[in-house]
PDB file of N, CA and C in Angstrom:
ATOM      1  N   MET A  11      24.471  -4.622 -15.918  1.00 54.00           N
ATOM      2  CA  MET A  11      23.023  -4.048 -15.952  1.00 54.00           C
ATOM      3  C   MET A  11      22.772  -3.625 -14.904  1.00 54.00           C
ATOM      4  N   GLU A  12      22.043  -2.431 -14.586  1.00 68.00           N
ATOM      5  CA  GLU A  12      21.074  -1.772 -13.063  1.00 68.00           C
ATOM      6  C   GLU A  12      20.141  -2.243 -13.539  1.00 68.00           C
ATOM      7  N   ASN A  13      19.239  -2.565 -12.860  1.00 77.00           N
ATOM      8  CA  ASN A  13      18.268  -2.401 -12.366  1.00 77.00           C
ATOM      9  C   ASN A  13      17.299  -1.002 -11.862  1.00 77.00           C
ATOM     10  N   SER A  14      16.190  -0.417 -12.154  1.00 88.00           N
ATOM     11  CA  SER A  14      15.973   0.600 -11.236  1.00 88.00           C
ATOM     12  C   SER A  14      14.376   0.235 -10.825  1.00 88.00           C
ATOM     13  N   VAL A  15      13.939   1.155 -10.096  1.00 90.00           N
ATOM     14  CA  VAL A  15      12.245   0.595  -9.382  1.00 90.00           C
ATOM     15  C   VAL A  15      11.776   1.815  -9.148  1.00 90.00           C
ATOM     16  N   ASN A  16      10.835   2.286 -10.142  1.00 95.00           N
ATOM     17  CA  ASN A  16       9.425   3.668  -9.716  1.00 95.00           C
ATOM     18  C   ASN A  16       9.116   3.780  -8.534  1.00 95.00           C
ATOM     19  N   LEU A  17       9.231   4.655  -7.750  1.00 96.00           N
ATOM     20  CA  LEU A  17       8.457   4.427  -6.157  1.00 96.00           C
ATOM     21  C   LEU A  17       7.348   5.648  -6.239  1.00 96.00           C
ATOM     22  N   HIS A  18       7.131   5.287  -5.385  1.00 97.00           N
ATOM     23  CA  HIS A  18       5.263   5.860  -5.773  1.00 97.00           C
ATOM     24  C   HIS A  18       4.751   5.988  -4.243  1.00 97.00           C
ATOM     25  N   PHE A  19       4.185   6.970  -3.410  1.00 98.00           N
ATOM     26  CA  PHE A  19       4.211   7.709  -2.235  1.00 98.00           C
ATOM     27  C   PHE A  19       1.983   7.660  -2.645  1.00 98.00           C
ATOM     28  N   ILE A  20       1.943   6.516  -1.707  1.00 98.00           N
ATOM     29  CA  ILE A  20       0.344   6.793  -2.282  1.00 98.00           C
ATOM     30  C   ILE A  20      -0.612   7.386  -1.077  1.00 98.00           C
ATOM     31  N   GLU A  21      -0.563   8.205  -0.832  1.00 98.00           N
ATOM     32  CA  GLU A  21      -1.275   8.971   0.402  1.00 98.00           C
ATOM     33  C   GLU A  21      -2.684  10.142   0.275  1.00 98.00           C
ATOM     34  N   THR A  22      -3.277   9.933  -1.066  1.00 98.00           N
ATOM     35  CA  THR A  22      -4.392  10.357  -1.391  1.00 98.00           C
ATOM     36  C   THR A  22      -5.351   9.952  -1.822  1.00 98.00           C
ATOM     37  N   GLU A  23      -6.349  10.087  -2.029  1.00 97.00           N
ATOM     38  CA  GLU A  23      -7.281   9.142  -3.052  1.00 97.00           C
ATOM     39  C   GLU A  23      -7.654   9.111  -4.642  1.00 97.00           C
ATOM     40  N   SER A  24      -6.752  10.492  -5.175  1.00 97.00           N
ATOM     41  CA  SER A  24      -6.176  10.449  -6.427  1.00 97.00           C
ATOM     42  C   SER A  24      -4.987   9.594  -6.940  1.00 97.00           C
ATOM     43  N   GLN A  25      -4.403   9.230  -5.945  1.00 98.00           N
ATOM     44  CA  GLN A  25      -3.016   8.728  -5.890  1.00 98.00           C
ATOM     45  C   GLN A  25      -3.494   6.812  -6.446  1.00 98.00           C
ATOM     46  N   VAL A  26      -4.343   6.627  -5.719  1.00 98.00           N
ATOM     47  CA  VAL A  26      -4.911   5.273  -5.831  1.00 98.00           C
ATOM     48  C   VAL A  26      -4.899   4.418  -7.360  1.00 98.00           C
ATOM     49  N   GLU A  27      -5.322   5.297  -7.719  1.00 97.00           N
ATOM     50  CA  GLU A  27      -5.264   5.176  -9.411  1.00 97.00           C
ATOM     51  C   GLU A  27      -3.868   3.938  -9.751  1.00 97.00           C
ATOM     52  N   LEU A  28      -2.891   4.934  -9.318  1.00 97.00           N
ATOM     53  CA  LEU A  28      -1.627   4.575  -9.940  1.00 97.00           C
ATOM     54  C   LEU A  28      -1.747   3.034  -9.598  1.00 97.00           C
ATOM     55  N   LEU A  29      -1.893   2.384  -8.477  1.00 98.00           N
ATOM     56  CA  LEU A  29      -2.372   1.502  -8.096  1.00 98.00           C
ATOM     57  C   LEU A  29      -2.708   0.129  -8.858  1.00 98.00           C
ATOM     58  N   GLY A  30      -3.311   0.622 -10.200  1.00 96.00           N
ATOM     59  CA  GLY A  30      -3.759   0.032 -11.052  1.00 96.00           C
ATOM     60  C   GLY A  30      -3.265  -0.822 -11.870  1.00 96.00           C
ATOM     61  N   ARG A  31      -1.988  -0.191 -12.014  1.00 95.00           N
ATOM     62  CA  ARG A  31      -0.713  -0.697 -12.649  1.00 95.00           C
ATOM     63  C   ARG A  31       0.241  -1.926 -12.184  1.00 95.00           C
ATOM     64  N   LEU A  32      -0.769  -2.733 -10.800  1.00 96.00           N
ATOM     65  CA  LEU A  32      -0.374  -3.665 -10.271  1.00 96.00           C
ATOM     66  C   LEU A  32      -1.312  -5.129 -10.849  1.00 96.00           C
ATOM     67  N   LYS A  33      -2.387  -4.796 -11.712  1.00 94.00           N
ATOM     68  CA  LYS A  33      -3.366  -5.717 -11.956  1.00 94.00           C
ATOM     69  C   LYS A  33      -2.657  -6.455 -13.381  1.00 94.00           C
ATOM     70  N   GLY A  34      -3.089  -7.223 -12.698  1.00 92.00           N
ATOM     71  CA  GLY A  34      -2.408  -8.769 -13.710  1.00 92.00           C
ATOM     72  C   GLY A  34      -1.016  -8.960 -13.741  1.00 92.00           C
ATOM     73  N   VAL A  35      -0.114  -8.395 -12.612  1.00 93.00           N
ATOM     74  CA  VAL A  35       1.240  -8.743 -12.336  1.00 93.00           C
ATOM     75  C   VAL A  35       1.628  -9.782 -11.774  1.00 93.00           C
ATOM     76  N   PRO A  36       2.519 -10.671 -12.762  1.00 93.00           N
ATOM     77  CA  PRO A  36       2.550 -12.152 -12.020  1.00 93.00           C
ATOM     78  C   PRO A  36       2.825 -12.245 -10.590  1.00 93.00           C
ATOM     79  N   MET A  37       3.435 -11.198 -10.542  1.00 94.00           N
ATOM     80  CA  MET A  37       4.249 -11.799  -9.044  1.00 94.00           C
ATOM     81  C   MET A  37       4.333 -10.038  -8.375  1.00 94.00           C
ATOM     82  N   ILE A  38       3.919 -10.474  -6.836  1.00 96.00           N
ATOM     83  CA  ILE A  38       3.241  -9.287  -6.368  1.00 96.00           C
ATOM     84  C   ILE A  38       4.318  -8.792  -5.031  1.00 96.00           C
ATOM     85  N   GLY A  39       4.913  -8.506  -4.472  1.00 96.00           N
ATOM     86  CA  GLY A  39       5.960  -8.104  -2.852  1.00 96.00           C
ATOM     87  C   GLY A  39       5.148  -7.570  -2.275  1.00 96.00           C
ATOM     88  N   MET A  40       4.946  -7.928  -0.936  1.00 96.00           N
ATOM     89  CA  MET A  40       4.700  -7.376   0.076  1.00 96.00           C
ATOM     90  C   MET A  40       5.149  -7.027   1.236  1.00 96.00           C
ATOM     91  N   ASP A  41       4.916  -5.477   1.999  1.00 97.00           N
ATOM     92  CA  ASP A  41       5.658  -5.805   3.520  1.00 97.00           C
ATOM     93  C   ASP A  41       4.679  -4.230   4.115  1.00 97.00           C
ATOM     94  N   SER A  42       4.660  -4.693   5.480  1.00 94.00           N
ATOM     95  CA  SER A  42       4.259  -3.894   6.056  1.00 94.00           C
ATOM     96  C   SER A  42       4.582  -3.535   7.686  1.00 94.00           C
ATOM     97  N   GLU A  43       3.912  -2.064   7.404  1.00 92.00           N
ATOM     98  CA  GLU A  43       4.555  -1.213   9.378  1.00 92.00           C
ATOM     99  C   GLU A  43       3.351  -0.813   9.928  1.00 92.00           C
ATOM    100  N   TRP A  44       3.531  -1.185  11.329  1.00 86.00           N
ATOM    101  CA  TRP A  44       2.778  -1.215  12.676  1.00 86.00           C
ATOM    102  C   TRP A  44       2.989   0.239  12.862  1.00 86.00           C
ATOM    103  N   ARG A  45       1.960   0.823  13.173  1.00 74.00           N
ATOM    104  CA  ARG A  45       2.239   2.506  14.394  1.00 74.00           C
ATOM    105  C   ARG A  45       2.529   1.962  15.438  1.00 74.00           C
ATOM    106  N   PRO A  46       3.601   2.397  16.098  1.00 75.00           N
ATOM    107  CA  PRO A  46       3.680   1.893  17.229  1.00 75.00           C
ATOM    108  C   PRO A  46       2.871   2.571  18.312  1.00 75.00           C
ATOM    109  N   THR A  47       2.957   1.373  19.751  1.00 75.00           N
ATOM    110  CA  THR A  47       1.659   1.429  20.675  1.00 75.00           C
ATOM    111  C   THR A  47       2.431   1.809  21.995  1.00 75.00           C
ATOM    112  N   VAL A  48       2.556   2.650  22.751  1.00 76.00           N
ATOM    113  CA  VAL A  48       3.051   2.586  23.855  1.00 76.00           C
ATOM    114  C   VAL A  48       2.202   2.000  25.380  1.00 76.00           C
ATOM    115  N   LYS A  49       0.849   1.504  25.206  1.00 80.00           N
ATOM    116  CA  LYS A  49       0.154   0.916  25.647  1.00 80.00           C
ATOM    117  C   LYS A  49       0.165  -0.574  26.221  1.00 80.00           C
ATOM    118  N   PRO A  50       0.451  -1.482  27.089  1.00 80.00           N
ATOM    119  CA  PRO A  50       0.222  -3.127  26.452  1.00 80.00           C
ATOM    120  C   PRO A  50      -1.304  -3.381  26.384  1.00 80.00           C
ATOM    121  N   PHE A  51      -1.575  -4.489  25.454  1.00 78.00           N
ATOM    122  CA  PHE A  51      -2.299  -4.894  24.928  1.00 78.00           C
ATOM    123  C   PHE A  51      -2.983  -3.911  24.031  1.00 78.00           C
ATOM    124  N   ALA A  52      -2.469  -3.083  23.874  1.00 75.00           N
ATOM    125  CA  ALA A  52      -3.343  -1.355  22.712  1.00 75.00           C
ATOM    126  C   ALA A  52      -3.368  -1.984  21.335  1.00 75.00           C
ATOM    127  N   GLU A  53      -4.891  -1.704  20.585  1.00 77.00           N
ATOM    128  CA  GLU A  53      -4.558  -2.083  19.730  1.00 77.00           C
ATOM    129  C   GLU A  53      -3.996  -1.573  18.255  1.00 77.00           C
ATOM    130  N   GLN A  54      -3.174  -2.649  17.642  1.00 78.00           N
ATOM    131  CA  GLN A  54      -2.436  -2.690  16.706  1.00 78.00           C
ATOM    132  C   GLN A  54      -2.863  -2.693  15.229  1.00 78.00           C
ATOM    133  N   LYS A  55      -2.766  -1.205  14.702  1.00 82.00           N
ATOM    134  CA  LYS A  55      -3.304  -0.605  13.785  1.00 82.00           C
ATOM    135  C   LYS A  55      -2.009  -0.395  12.397  1.00 82.00           C
ATOM    136  N   LEU A  56      -2.417  -1.104  11.357  1.00 88.00           N
ATOM    137  CA  LEU A  56      -1.630  -1.024  10.459  1.00 88.00           C
ATOM    138  C   LEU A  56      -1.002   0.857   9.789  1.00 88.00           C
ATOM    139  N   ALA A  57       0.123   0.744   9.705  1.00 93.00           N
ATOM    140  CA  ALA A  57       0.341   2.190   9.042  1.00 93.00           C
ATOM    141  C   ALA A  57       0.318   2.623   7.058  1.00 93.00           C
ATOM    142  N   ILE A  58       1.643   1.238   7.438  1.00 96.00           N
ATOM    143  CA  ILE A  58       2.259   1.427   6.033  1.00 96.00           C
ATOM    144  C   ILE A  58       1.965   0.345   5.249  1.00 96.00           C
ATOM    145  N   PHE A  59       1.598  -0.030   3.951  1.00 97.00           N
ATOM    146  CA  PHE A  59       1.526  -1.167   3.250  1.00 97.00           C
ATOM    147  C   PHE A  59       2.427  -0.613   2.193  1.00 97.00           C
ATOM    148  N   GLN A  60       3.216  -1.646   1.642  1.00 98.00           N
ATOM    149  CA  GLN A  60       3.956  -1.311   0.558  1.00 98.00           C
ATOM    150  C   GLN A  60       4.016  -2.510  -0.522  1.00 98.00           C
ATOM    151  N   LEU A  61       3.765  -2.287  -1.556  1.00 98.00           N
ATOM    152  CA  LEU A  61       3.534  -3.432  -2.405  1.00 98.00           C
ATOM    153  C   LEU A  61       4.286  -2.901  -3.680  1.00 98.00           C
ATOM    154  N   SER A  62       4.557  -3.957  -4.548  1.00 97.00           N
ATOM    155  CA  SER A  62       6.108  -3.809  -5.398  1.00 97.00           C
ATOM    156  C   SER A  62       5.480  -4.841  -7.109  1.00 97.00           C
ATOM    157  N   SER A  63       6.153  -4.645  -7.756  1.00 95.00           N
ATOM    158  CA  SER A  63       6.352  -5.322  -9.023  1.00 95.00           C
ATOM    159  C   SER A  63       7.546  -5.195  -9.097  1.00 95.00           C
ATOM    160  N   ALA A  64       8.444  -5.939 -10.361  1.00 93.00           N
ATOM    161  CA  ALA A  64       9.547  -5.604 -10.943  1.00 93.00           C
ATOM    162  C   ALA A  64      10.012  -4.597 -11.426  1.00 93.00           C
ATOM    163  N   THR A  65       9.074  -3.612 -11.262  1.00 94.00           N
ATOM    164  CA  THR A  65       9.296  -2.022 -12.020  1.00 94.00           C
ATOM    165  C   THR A  65       9.156  -0.779 -11.172  1.00 94.00           C
ATOM    166  N   ASP A  66       8.152  -1.299 -10.363  1.00 96.00           N
ATOM    167  CA  ASP A  66       7.575  -0.074  -9.142  1.00 96.00           C
ATOM    168  C   ASP A  66       7.463  -0.733  -7.663  1.00 96.00           C
ATOM    169  N   ALA A  67       7.264   0.130  -7.384  1.00 97.00           N
ATOM    170  CA  ALA A  67       6.913   0.009  -5.620  1.00 97.00           C
ATOM    171  C   ALA A  67       6.154   1.193  -5.303  1.00 97.00           C
ATOM    172  N   TYR A  68       5.094   0.872  -4.483  1.00 98.00           N
ATOM    173  CA  TYR A  68       4.187   1.715  -3.949  1.00 98.00           C
ATOM    174  C   TYR A  68       4.361   1.590  -2.328  1.00 98.00           C
ATOM    175  N   VAL A  69       4.330   2.744  -2.021  1.00 98.00           N
ATOM    176  CA  VAL A  69       4.302   3.085   0.126  1.00 98.00           C
ATOM    177  C   VAL A  69       2.807   3.731   0.028  1.00 98.00           C
ATOM    178  N   ILE A  70       1.794   3.075   0.594  1.00 98.00           N
ATOM    179  CA  ILE A  70       0.814   3.326   0.569  1.00 98.00           C
ATOM    180  C   ILE A  70       0.506   4.250   2.189  1.00 98.00           C
ATOM    181  N   ASP A  71       0.162   5.109   2.262  1.00 97.00           N
ATOM    182  CA  ASP A  71      -0.254   5.670   3.612  1.00 97.00           C
ATOM    183  C   ASP A  71      -1.489   5.234   4.123  1.00 97.00           C
ATOM    184  N   LEU A  72      -1.484   4.304   5.236  1.00 96.00           N
ATOM    185  CA  LEU A  72      -2.624   3.647   5.497  1.00 96.00           C
ATOM    186  C   LEU A  72      -3.742   4.867   6.370  1.00 96.00           C
ATOM    187  N   ILE A  73      -2.769   5.214   7.081  1.00 93.00           N
ATOM    188  CA  ILE A  73      -3.412   6.535   8.103  1.00 93.00           C
ATOM    189  C   ILE A  73      -4.014   7.659   7.211  1.00 93.00           C
ATOM    190  N   ALA A  74      -3.786   7.579   6.493  1.00 96.00           N
ATOM    191  CA  ALA A  74      -4.255   8.687   5.627  1.00 96.00           C
ATOM    192  C   ALA A  74      -5.357   8.196   4.957  1.00 96.00           C
ATOM    193  N   LEU A  75      -5.509   7.069   4.578  1.00 97.00           N
ATOM    194  CA  LEU A  75      -5.782   6.328   3.660  1.00 97.00           C
ATOM    195  C   LEU A  75      -7.594   5.648   4.670  1.00 97.00           C
ATOM    196  N   LYS A  76      -7.550   6.012   5.943  1.00 94.00           N
ATOM    197  CA  LYS A  76      -8.227   5.028   6.857  1.00 94.00           C
ATOM    198  C   LYS A  76      -9.628   5.068   5.940  1.00 94.00           C
ATOM    199  N   ASP A  77     -10.319   3.861   6.145  1.00 94.00           N
ATOM    200  CA  ASP A  77     -11.467   3.910   5.701  1.00 94.00           C
ATOM    201  C   ASP A  77     -11.979   4.381   4.333  1.00 94.00           C
ATOM    202  N   ASN A  78     -10.830   4.209   3.261  1.00 97.00           N
ATOM    203  CA  ASN A  78     -10.602   4.994   2.210  1.00 97.00           C
ATOM    204  C   ASN A  78     -11.488   4.059   1.374  1.00 97.00           C
ATOM    205  N   MET A  79     -13.011   4.058   0.656  1.00 98.00           N
ATOM    206  CA  MET A  79     -13.296   2.493  -0.053  1.00 98.00           C
ATOM    207  C   MET A  79     -12.752   2.796  -1.619  1.00 98.00           C
ATOM    208  N   VAL A  80     -12.143   3.735  -2.083  1.00 98.00           N
ATOM    209  CA  VAL A  80     -11.388   3.461  -3.534  1.00 98.00           C
ATOM    210  C   VAL A  80     -10.376   3.006  -3.083  1.00 98.00           C
ATOM    211  N   LEU A  81      -9.630   2.846  -2.332  1.00 98.00           N
ATOM    212  CA  LEU A  81      -8.447   1.888  -1.786  1.00 98.00           C
ATOM    213  C   LEU A  81      -8.791   0.715  -2.018  1.00 98.00           C
ATOM    214  N   ASP A  82      -9.756   0.472  -1.124  1.00 97.00           N
ATOM    215  CA  ASP A  82     -10.437  -0.576  -0.417  1.00 97.00           C
ATOM    216  C   ASP A  82     -10.446  -1.405  -1.980  1.00 97.00           C
ATOM    217  N   ALA A  83     -11.843  -0.720  -2.796  1.00 97.00           N
ATOM    218  CA  ALA A  83     -12.153  -1.336  -4.456  1.00 97.00           C
ATOM    219  C   ALA A  83     -10.543  -1.695  -4.805  1.00 97.00           C
ATOM    220  N   MET A  84      -9.609  -0.805  -5.077  1.00 98.00           N
ATOM    221  CA  MET A  84      -8.435  -1.319  -5.758  1.00 98.00           C
ATOM    222  C   MET A  84      -7.475  -2.404  -5.098  1.00 98.00           C
ATOM    223  N   LEU A  85      -7.596  -2.606  -3.902  1.00 97.00           N
ATOM    224  CA  LEU A  85      -6.841  -3.724  -3.379  1.00 97.00           C
ATOM    225  C   LEU A  85      -7.649  -4.994  -3.566  1.00 97.00           C
ATOM    226  N   THR A  86      -9.029  -4.753  -3.500  1.00 96.00           N
ATOM    227  CA  THR A  86      -9.220  -6.017  -3.928  1.00 96.00           C
ATOM    228  C   THR A  86      -9.404  -6.416  -5.313  1.00 96.00           C
ATOM    229  N   GLU A  87      -9.787  -5.534  -5.865  1.00 95.00           N
ATOM    230  CA  GLU A  87      -9.345  -5.572  -7.677  1.00 95.00           C
ATOM    231  C   GLU A  87      -7.925  -6.538  -7.681  1.00 95.00           C
ATOM    232  N   ILE A  88      -7.199  -5.973  -7.314  1.00 95.00           N
ATOM    233  CA  ILE A  88      -5.344  -6.727  -7.932  1.00 95.00           C
ATOM    234  C   ILE A  88      -5.394  -7.704  -6.886  1.00 95.00           C
ATOM    235  N   PHE A  89      -5.874  -8.327  -5.290  1.00 93.00           N
ATOM    236  CA  PHE A  89      -5.774  -9.413  -4.827  1.00 93.00           C
ATOM    237  C   PHE A  89      -6.859 -10.555  -5.792  1.00 93.00           C
ATOM    238  N   THR A  90      -7.718  -9.958  -6.119  1.00 91.00           N
ATOM    239  CA  THR A  90      -8.313 -11.170  -6.524  1.00 91.00           C
ATOM    240  C   THR A  90      -8.371 -11.606  -8.077  1.00 91.00           C
ATOM    241  N   ASP A  91      -7.316 -10.684  -8.955  1.00 81.00           N
ATOM    242  CA  ASP A  91      -7.044 -10.729 -10.590  1.00 81.00           C
ATOM    243  C   ASP A  91      -6.325 -11.991 -10.581  1.00 81.00           C
TER     244      ASP A  91
END
């Protein structure tokens, strides 16, 4: 039996609503990637945040969605559910 996962790229505010599918999911996988820096002691900024359930994976572009209140609210709802 082959398992497949639907992949979703979240890079605009209108795509953030897709993350609502993670509300109530019993287990969520997470991973993150940072933007590389070349200066010593430079501030590290999170660039990509990945969330997945058994059926869907979401790659969230945090650079494109920097300071986005809709994304902040959605992630708060997911992680406080």
